[in-house]
PDB file of N, CA and C in Angstrom:
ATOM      1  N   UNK C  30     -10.417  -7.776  72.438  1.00  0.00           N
ATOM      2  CA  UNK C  30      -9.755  -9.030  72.772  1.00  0.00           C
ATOM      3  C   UNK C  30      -9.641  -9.901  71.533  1.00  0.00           C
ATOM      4  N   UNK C  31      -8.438 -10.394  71.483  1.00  0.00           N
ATOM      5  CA  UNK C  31      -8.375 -11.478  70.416  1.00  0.00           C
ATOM      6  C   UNK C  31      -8.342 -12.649  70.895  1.00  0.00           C
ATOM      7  N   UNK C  32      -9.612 -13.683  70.638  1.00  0.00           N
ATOM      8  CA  UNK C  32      -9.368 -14.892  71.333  1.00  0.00           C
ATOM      9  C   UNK C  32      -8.761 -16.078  70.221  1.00  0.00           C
ATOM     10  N   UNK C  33      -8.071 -17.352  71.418  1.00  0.00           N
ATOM     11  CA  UNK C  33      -7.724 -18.415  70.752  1.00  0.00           C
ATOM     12  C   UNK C  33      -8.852 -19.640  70.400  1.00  0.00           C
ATOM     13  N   UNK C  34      -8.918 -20.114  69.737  1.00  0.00           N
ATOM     14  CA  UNK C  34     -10.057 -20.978  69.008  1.00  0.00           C
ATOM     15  C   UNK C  34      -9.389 -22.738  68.906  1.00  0.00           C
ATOM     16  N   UNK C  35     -10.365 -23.914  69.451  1.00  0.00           N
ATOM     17  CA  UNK C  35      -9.424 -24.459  69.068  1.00  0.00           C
ATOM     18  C   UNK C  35     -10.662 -26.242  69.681  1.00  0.00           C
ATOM     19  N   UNK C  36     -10.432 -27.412  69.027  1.00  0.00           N
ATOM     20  CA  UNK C  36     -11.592 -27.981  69.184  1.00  0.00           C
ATOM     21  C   UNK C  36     -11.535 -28.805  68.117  1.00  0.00           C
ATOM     22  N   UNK C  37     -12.879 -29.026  67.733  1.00  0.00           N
ATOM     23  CA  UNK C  37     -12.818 -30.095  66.122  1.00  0.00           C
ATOM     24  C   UNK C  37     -12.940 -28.806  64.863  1.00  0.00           C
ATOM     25  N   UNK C  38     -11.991 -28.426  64.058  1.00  0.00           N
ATOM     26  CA  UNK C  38     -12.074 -27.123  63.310  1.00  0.00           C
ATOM     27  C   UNK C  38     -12.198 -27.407  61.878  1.00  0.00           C
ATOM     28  N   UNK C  39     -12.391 -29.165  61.894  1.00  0.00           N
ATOM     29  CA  UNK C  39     -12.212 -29.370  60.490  1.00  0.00           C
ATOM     30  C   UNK C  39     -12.874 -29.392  59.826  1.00  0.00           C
ATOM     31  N   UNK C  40     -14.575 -28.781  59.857  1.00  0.00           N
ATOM     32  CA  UNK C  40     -15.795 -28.411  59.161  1.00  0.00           C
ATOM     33  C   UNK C  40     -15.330 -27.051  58.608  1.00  0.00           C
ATOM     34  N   UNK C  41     -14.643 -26.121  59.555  1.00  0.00           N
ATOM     35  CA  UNK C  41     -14.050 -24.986  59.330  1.00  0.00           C
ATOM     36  C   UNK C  41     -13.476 -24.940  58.357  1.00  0.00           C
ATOM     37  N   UNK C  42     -11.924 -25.971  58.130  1.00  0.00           N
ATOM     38  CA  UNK C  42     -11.072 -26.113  57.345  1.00  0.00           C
ATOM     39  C   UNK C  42     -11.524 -26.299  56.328  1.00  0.00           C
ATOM     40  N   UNK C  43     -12.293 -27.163  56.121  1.00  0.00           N
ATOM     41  CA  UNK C  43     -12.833 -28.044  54.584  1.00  0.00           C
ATOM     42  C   UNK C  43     -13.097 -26.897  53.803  1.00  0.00           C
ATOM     43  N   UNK C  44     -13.834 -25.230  54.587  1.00  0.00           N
ATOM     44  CA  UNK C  44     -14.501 -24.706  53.884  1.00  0.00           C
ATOM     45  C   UNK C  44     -13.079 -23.742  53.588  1.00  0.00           C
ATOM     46  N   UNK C  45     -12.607 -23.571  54.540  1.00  0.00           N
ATOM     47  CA  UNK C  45     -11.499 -21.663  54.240  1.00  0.00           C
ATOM     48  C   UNK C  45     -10.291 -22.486  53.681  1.00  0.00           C
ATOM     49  N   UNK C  46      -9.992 -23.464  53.681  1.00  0.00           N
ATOM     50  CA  UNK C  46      -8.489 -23.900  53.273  1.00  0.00           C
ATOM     51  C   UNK C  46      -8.128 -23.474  51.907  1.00  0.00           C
ATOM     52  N   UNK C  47      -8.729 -23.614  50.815  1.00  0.00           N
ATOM     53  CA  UNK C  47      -8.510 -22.793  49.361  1.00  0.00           C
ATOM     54  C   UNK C  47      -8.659 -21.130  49.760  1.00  0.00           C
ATOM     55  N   UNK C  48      -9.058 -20.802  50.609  1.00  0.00           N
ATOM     56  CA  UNK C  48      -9.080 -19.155  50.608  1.00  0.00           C
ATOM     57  C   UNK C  48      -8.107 -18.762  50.792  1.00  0.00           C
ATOM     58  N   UNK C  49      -7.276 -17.370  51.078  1.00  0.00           N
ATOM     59  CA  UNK C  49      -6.626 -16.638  50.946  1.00  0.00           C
ATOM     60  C   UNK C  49      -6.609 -16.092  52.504  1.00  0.00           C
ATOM     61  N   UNK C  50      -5.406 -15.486  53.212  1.00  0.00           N
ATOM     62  CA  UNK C  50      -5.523 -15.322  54.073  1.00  0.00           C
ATOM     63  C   UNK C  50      -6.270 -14.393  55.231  1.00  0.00           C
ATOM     64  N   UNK C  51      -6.951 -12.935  54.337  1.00  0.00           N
ATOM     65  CA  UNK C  51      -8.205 -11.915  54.349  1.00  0.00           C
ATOM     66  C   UNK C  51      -9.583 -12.274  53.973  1.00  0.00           C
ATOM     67  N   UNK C  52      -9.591 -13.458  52.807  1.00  0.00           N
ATOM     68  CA  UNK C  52     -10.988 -13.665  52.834  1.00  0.00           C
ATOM     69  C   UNK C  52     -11.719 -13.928  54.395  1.00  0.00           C
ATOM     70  N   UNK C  53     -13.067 -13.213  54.576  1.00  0.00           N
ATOM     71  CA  UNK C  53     -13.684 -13.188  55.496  1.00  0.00           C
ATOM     72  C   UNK C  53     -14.934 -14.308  54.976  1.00  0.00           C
ATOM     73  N   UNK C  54     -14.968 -15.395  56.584  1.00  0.00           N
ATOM     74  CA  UNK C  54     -16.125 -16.486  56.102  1.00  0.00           C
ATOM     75  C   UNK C  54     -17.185 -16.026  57.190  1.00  0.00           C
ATOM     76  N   UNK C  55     -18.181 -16.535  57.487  1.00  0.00           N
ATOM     77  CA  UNK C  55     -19.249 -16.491  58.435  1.00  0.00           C
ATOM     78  C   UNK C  55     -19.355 -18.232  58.932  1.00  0.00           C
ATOM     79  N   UNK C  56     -19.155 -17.902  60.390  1.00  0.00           N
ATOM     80  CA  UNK C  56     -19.502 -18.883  61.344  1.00  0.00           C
ATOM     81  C   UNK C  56     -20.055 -19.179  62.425  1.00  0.00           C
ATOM     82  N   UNK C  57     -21.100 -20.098  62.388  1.00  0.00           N
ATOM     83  CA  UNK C  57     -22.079 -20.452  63.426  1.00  0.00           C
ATOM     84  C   UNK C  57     -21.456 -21.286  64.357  1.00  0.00           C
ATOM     85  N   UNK C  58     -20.986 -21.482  65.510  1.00  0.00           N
ATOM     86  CA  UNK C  58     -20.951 -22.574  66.232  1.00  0.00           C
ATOM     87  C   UNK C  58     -21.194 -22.514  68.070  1.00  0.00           C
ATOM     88  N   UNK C  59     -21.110 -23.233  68.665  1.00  0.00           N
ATOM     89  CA  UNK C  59     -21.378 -23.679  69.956  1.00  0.00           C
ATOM     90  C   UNK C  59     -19.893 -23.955  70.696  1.00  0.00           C
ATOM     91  N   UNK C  60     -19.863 -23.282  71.927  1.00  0.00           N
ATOM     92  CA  UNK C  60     -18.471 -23.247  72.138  1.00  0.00           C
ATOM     93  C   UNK C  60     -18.810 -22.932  73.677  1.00  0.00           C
ATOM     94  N   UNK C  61     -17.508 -23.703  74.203  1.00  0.00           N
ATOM     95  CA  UNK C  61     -17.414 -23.222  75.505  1.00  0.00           C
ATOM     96  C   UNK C  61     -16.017 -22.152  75.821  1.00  0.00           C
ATOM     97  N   UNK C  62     -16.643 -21.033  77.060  1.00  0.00           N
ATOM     98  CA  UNK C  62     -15.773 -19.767  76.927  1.00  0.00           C
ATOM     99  C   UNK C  62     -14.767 -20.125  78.369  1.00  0.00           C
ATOM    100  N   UNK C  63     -13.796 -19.975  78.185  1.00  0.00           N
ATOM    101  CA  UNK C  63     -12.496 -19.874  79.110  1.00  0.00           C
ATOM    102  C   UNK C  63     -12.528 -18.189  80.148  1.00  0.00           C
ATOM    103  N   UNK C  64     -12.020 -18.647  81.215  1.00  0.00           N
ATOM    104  CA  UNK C  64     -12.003 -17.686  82.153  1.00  0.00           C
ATOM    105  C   UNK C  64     -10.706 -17.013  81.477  1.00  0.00           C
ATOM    106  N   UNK C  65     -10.546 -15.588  82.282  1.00  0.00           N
ATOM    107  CA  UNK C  65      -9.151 -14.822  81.273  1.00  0.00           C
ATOM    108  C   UNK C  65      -7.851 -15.861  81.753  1.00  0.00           C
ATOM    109  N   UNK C  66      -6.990 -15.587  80.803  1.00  0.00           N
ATOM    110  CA  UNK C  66      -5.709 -16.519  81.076  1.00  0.00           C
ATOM    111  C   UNK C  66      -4.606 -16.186  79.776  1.00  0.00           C
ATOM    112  N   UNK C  67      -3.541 -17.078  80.017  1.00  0.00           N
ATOM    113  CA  UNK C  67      -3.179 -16.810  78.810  1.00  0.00           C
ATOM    114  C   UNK C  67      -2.900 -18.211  77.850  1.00  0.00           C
ATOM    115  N   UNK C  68      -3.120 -18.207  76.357  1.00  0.00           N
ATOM    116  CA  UNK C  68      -3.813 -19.484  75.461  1.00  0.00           C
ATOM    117  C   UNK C  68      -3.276 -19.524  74.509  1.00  0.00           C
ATOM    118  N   UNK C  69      -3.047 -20.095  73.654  1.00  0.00           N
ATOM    119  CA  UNK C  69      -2.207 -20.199  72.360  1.00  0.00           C
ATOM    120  C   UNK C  69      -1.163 -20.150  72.081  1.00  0.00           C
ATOM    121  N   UNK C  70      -0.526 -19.602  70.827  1.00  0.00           N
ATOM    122  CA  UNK C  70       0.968 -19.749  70.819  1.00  0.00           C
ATOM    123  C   UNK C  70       1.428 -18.243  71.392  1.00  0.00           C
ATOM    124  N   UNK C  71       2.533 -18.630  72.038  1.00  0.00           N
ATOM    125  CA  UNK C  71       2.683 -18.084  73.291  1.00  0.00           C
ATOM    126  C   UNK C  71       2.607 -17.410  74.224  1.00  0.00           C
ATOM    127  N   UNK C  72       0.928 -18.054  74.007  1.00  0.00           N
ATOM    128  CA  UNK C  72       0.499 -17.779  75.218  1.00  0.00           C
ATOM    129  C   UNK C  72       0.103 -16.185  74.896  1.00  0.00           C
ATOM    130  N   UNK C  73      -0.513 -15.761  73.963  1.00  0.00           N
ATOM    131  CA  UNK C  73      -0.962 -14.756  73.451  1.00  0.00           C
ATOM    132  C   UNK C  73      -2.473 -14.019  73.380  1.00  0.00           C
ATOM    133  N   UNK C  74      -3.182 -14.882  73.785  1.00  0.00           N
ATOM    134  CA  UNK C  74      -3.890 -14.768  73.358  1.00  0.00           C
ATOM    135  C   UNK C  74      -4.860 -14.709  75.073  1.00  0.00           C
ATOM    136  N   UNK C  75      -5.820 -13.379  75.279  1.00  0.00           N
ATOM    137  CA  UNK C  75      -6.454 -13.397  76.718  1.00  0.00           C
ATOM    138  C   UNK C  75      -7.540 -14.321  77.018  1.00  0.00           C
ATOM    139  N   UNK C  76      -8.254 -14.810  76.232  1.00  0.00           N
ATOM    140  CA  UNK C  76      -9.169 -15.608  76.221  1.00  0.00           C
ATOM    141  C   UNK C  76      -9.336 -17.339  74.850  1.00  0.00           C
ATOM    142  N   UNK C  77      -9.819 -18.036  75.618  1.00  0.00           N
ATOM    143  CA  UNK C  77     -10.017 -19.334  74.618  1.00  0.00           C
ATOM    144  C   UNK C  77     -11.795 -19.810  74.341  1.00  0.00           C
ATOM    145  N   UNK C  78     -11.623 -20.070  73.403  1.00  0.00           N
ATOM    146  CA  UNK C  78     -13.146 -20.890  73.186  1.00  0.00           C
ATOM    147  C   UNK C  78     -12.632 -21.973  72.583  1.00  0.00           C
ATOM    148  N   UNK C  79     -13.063 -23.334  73.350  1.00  0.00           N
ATOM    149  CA  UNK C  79     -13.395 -24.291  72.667  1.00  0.00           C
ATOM    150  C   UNK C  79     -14.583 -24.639  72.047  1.00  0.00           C
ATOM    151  N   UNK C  80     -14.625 -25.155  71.171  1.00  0.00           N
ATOM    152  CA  UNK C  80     -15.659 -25.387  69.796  1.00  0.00           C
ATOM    153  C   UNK C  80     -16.237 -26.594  69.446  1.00  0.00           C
ATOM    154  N   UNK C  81     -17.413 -26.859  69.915  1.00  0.00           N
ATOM    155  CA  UNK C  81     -17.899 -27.950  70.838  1.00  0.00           C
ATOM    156  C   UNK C  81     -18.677 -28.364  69.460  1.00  0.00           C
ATOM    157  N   UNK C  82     -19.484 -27.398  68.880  1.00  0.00           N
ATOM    158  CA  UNK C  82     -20.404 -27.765  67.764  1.00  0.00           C
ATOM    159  C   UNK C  82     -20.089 -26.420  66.614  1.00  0.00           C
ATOM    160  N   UNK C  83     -20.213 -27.491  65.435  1.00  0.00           N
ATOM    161  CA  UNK C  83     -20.470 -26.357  64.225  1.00  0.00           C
ATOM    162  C   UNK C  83     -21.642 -26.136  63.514  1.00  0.00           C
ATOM    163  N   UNK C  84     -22.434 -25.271  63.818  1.00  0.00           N
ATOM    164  CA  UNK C  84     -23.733 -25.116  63.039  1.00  0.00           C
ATOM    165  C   UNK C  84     -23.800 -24.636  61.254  1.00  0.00           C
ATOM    166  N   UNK C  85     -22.592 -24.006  61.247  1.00  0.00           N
ATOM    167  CA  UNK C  85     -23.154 -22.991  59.734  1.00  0.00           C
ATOM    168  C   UNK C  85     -21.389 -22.431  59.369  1.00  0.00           C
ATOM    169  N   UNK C  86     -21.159 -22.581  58.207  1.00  0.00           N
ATOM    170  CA  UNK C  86     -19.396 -22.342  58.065  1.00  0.00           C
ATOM    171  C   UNK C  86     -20.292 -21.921  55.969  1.00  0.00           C
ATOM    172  N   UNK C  87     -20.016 -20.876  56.067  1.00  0.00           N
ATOM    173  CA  UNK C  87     -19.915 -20.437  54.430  1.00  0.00           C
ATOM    174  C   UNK C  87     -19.441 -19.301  54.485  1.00  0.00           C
ATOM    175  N   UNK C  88     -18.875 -19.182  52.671  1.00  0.00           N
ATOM    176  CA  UNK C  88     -17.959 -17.981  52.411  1.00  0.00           C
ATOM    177  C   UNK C  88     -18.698 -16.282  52.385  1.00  0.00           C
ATOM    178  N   UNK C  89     -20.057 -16.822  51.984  1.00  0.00           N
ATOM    179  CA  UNK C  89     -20.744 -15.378  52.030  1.00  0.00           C
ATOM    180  C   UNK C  89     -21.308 -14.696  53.044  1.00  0.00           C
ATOM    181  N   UNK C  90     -20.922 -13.660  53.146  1.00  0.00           N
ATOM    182  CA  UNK C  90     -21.756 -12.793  54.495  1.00  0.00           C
ATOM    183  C   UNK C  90     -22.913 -12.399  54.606  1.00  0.00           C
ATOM    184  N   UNK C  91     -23.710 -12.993  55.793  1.00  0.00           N
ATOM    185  CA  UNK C  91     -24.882 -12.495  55.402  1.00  0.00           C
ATOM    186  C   UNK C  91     -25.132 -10.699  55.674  1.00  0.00           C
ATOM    187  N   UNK C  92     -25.778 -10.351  54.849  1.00  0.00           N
ATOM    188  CA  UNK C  92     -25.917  -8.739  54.808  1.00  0.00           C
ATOM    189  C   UNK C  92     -26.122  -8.012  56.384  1.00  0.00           C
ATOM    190  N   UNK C  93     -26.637  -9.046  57.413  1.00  0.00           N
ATOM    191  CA  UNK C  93     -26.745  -8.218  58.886  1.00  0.00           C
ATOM    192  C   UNK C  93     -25.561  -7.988  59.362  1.00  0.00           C
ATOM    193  N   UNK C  94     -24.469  -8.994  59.198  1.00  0.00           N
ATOM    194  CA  UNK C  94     -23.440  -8.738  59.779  1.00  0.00           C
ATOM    195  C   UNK C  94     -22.201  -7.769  59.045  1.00  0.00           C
ATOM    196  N   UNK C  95     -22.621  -7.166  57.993  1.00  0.00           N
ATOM    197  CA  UNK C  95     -21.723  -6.186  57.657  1.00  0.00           C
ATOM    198  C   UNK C  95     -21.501  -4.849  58.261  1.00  0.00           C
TER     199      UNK C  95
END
């Protein structure tokens, strides 16, 4: 599933906006999950999370999640 994301994203932004469109970041946050439906631009997308809290937004991966 590819979900739509969407909330206060601008802790997000501050960090990926100079990146490139493949750089991969790591993110912590708190979110509430949407029943299936359809979300985003048009309506593409099977599931939504809104993004309630941001805990942790950096460019490096930590080594567990590779």
């Amino acid at each position: 599933e590819i979900w739509w994301a969407e909330g206060n994203l601008d802790e997000i932004f501050a960090v990926t906006n100079n990146l490139n469109d493949f750089t991969p970041v790591y993110i912590e946050f708190m979110g509430e999950v949407s029943s299936k439906g359809r979300f985003g631009y048009r309506e593409s997308f099977s599931r939504k999370i809104t993004i309630v809290d941001i805990l942790k937004v950096q460019k490096v991966i930590p080594k567990d999640c590779h």
